[in-house]
mmCIF file of C-alpha atoms and ligand atoms in Angstrom:
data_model
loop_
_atom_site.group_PDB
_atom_site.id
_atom_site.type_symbol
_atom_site.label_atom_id
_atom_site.label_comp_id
_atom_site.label_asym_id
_atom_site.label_seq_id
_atom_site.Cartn_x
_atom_site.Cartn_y
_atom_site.Cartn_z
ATOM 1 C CA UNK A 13 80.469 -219.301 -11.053
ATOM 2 C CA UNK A 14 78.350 -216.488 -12.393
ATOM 3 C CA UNK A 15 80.473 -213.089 -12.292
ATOM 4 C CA UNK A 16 78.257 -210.403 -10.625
ATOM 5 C CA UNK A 17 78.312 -206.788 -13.001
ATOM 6 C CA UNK A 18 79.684 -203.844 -11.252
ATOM 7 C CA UNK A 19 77.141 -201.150 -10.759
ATOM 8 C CA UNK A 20 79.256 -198.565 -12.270
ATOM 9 C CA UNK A 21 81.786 -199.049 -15.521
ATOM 10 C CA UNK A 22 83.972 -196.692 -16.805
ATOM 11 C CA UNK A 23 85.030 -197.342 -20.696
ATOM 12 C CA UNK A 24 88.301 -195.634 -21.972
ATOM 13 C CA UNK A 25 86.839 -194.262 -25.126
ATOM 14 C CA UNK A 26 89.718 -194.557 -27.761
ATOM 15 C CA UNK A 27 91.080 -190.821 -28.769
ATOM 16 C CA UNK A 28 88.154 -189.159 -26.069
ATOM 17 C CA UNK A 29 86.610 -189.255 -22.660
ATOM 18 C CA UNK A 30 86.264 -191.349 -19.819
ATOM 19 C CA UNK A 31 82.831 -192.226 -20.094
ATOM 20 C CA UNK A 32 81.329 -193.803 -16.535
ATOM 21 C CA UNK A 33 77.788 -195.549 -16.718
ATOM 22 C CA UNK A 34 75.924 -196.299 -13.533
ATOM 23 C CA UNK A 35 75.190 -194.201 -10.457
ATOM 24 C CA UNK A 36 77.922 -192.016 -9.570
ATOM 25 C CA UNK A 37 78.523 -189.237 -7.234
ATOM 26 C CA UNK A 38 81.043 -186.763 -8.974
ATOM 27 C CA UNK A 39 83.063 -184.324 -6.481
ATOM 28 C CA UNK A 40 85.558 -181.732 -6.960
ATOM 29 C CA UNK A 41 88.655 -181.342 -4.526
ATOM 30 C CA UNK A 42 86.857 -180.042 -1.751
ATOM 31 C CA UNK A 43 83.748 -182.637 -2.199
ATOM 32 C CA UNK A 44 81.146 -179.891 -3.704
ATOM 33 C CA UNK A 45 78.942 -182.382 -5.537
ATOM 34 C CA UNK A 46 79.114 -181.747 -9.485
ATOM 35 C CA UNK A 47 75.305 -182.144 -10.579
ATOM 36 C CA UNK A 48 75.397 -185.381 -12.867
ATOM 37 C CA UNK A 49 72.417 -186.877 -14.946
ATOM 38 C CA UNK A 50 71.698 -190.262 -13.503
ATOM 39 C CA UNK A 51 70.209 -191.367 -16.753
ATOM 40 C CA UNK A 52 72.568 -190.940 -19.056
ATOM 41 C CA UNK A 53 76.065 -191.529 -18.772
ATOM 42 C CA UNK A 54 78.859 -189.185 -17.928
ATOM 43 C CA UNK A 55 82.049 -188.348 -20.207
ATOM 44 C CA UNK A 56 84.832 -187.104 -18.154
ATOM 45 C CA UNK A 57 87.975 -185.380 -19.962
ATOM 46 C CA UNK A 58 91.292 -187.351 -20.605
ATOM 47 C CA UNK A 59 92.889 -185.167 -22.816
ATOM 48 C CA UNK A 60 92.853 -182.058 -20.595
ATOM 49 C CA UNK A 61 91.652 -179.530 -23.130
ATOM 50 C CA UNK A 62 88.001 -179.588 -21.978
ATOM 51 C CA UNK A 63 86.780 -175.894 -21.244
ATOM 52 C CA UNK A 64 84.344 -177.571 -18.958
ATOM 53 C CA UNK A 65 86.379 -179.769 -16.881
ATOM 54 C CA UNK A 66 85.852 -182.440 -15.313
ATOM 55 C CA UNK A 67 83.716 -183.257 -18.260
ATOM 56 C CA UNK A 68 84.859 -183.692 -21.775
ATOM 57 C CA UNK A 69 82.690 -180.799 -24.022
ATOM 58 C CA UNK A 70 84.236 -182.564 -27.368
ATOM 59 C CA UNK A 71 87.785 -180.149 -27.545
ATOM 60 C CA UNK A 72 89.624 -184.114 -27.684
ATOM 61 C CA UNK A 73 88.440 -184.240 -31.017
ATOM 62 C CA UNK A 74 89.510 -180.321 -32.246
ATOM 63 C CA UNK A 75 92.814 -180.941 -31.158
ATOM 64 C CA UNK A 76 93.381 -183.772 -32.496
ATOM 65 C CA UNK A 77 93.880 -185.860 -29.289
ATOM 66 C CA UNK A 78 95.337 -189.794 -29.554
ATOM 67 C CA UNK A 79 94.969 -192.246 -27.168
ATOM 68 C CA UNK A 80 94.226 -196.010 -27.125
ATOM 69 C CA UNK A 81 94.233 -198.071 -24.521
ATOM 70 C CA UNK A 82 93.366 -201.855 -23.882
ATOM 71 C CA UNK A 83 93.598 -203.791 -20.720
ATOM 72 C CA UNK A 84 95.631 -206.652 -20.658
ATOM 73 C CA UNK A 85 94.184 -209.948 -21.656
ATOM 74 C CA UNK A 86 94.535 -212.716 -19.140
ATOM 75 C CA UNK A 87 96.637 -215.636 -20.983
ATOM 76 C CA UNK A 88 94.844 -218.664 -21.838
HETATM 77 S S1 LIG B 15 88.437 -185.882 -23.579
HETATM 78 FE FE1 LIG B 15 86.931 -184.717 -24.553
HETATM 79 S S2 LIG B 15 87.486 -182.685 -24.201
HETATM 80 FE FE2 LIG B 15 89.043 -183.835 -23.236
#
C-alpha cells in the first residue's frame, strides 16, 4: 500500500527551529494571520530566544541552544 505524503512536514532541526514545509496558515493567539512565504519554508523558534517570535531569527545558535530529538523507530 503506497503511503500518501502529508502536504505539510515539520522537521525538528537538531540544536534550532521548527522548520514547517508546505502550505501553512500561521496565527497568533487571537488568529491575526502572520504573513508567511508560501515558497519557501518557515523556521519557527524552539529555543525561545528569538527576538522575532514565532519565527526563529538565528539567536538558537548565539546562545548556544541544544536540542536533539528523534522519533521513535517502530521495532522490526
Ligand atoms: S530556534 Fe532559532 S532563534 Fe530560537
Amino acid at each position: 500500500m503506497e503511503q500518501q505524503q502529508p502536504e505539510v512536514v515539520v522537521k525538528v532541526v537538531n540544536s534550532g527551529p521548527y522548520q514547517v514545509k508546505g502550505p501553512v496558515k500561521l496565527v497568533d493567539h487571537d488568529g491575526q494571520e502572520y504573513e508567511v512565504p508560501q515558497r519557501r519554508s518557515v523556521l519557527l523558534c524552539r529555543c525561545g530566544q528569538s527576538q522575532n517570535k514565532p519565527f526563529c531569527d538565528g539567536a538558537h545558535a548565539r546562545t548556544g541552544f541544544s536540542a536533539e530529538a528523534r522519533a521513535e523507530r517502530p521495532a522490526t
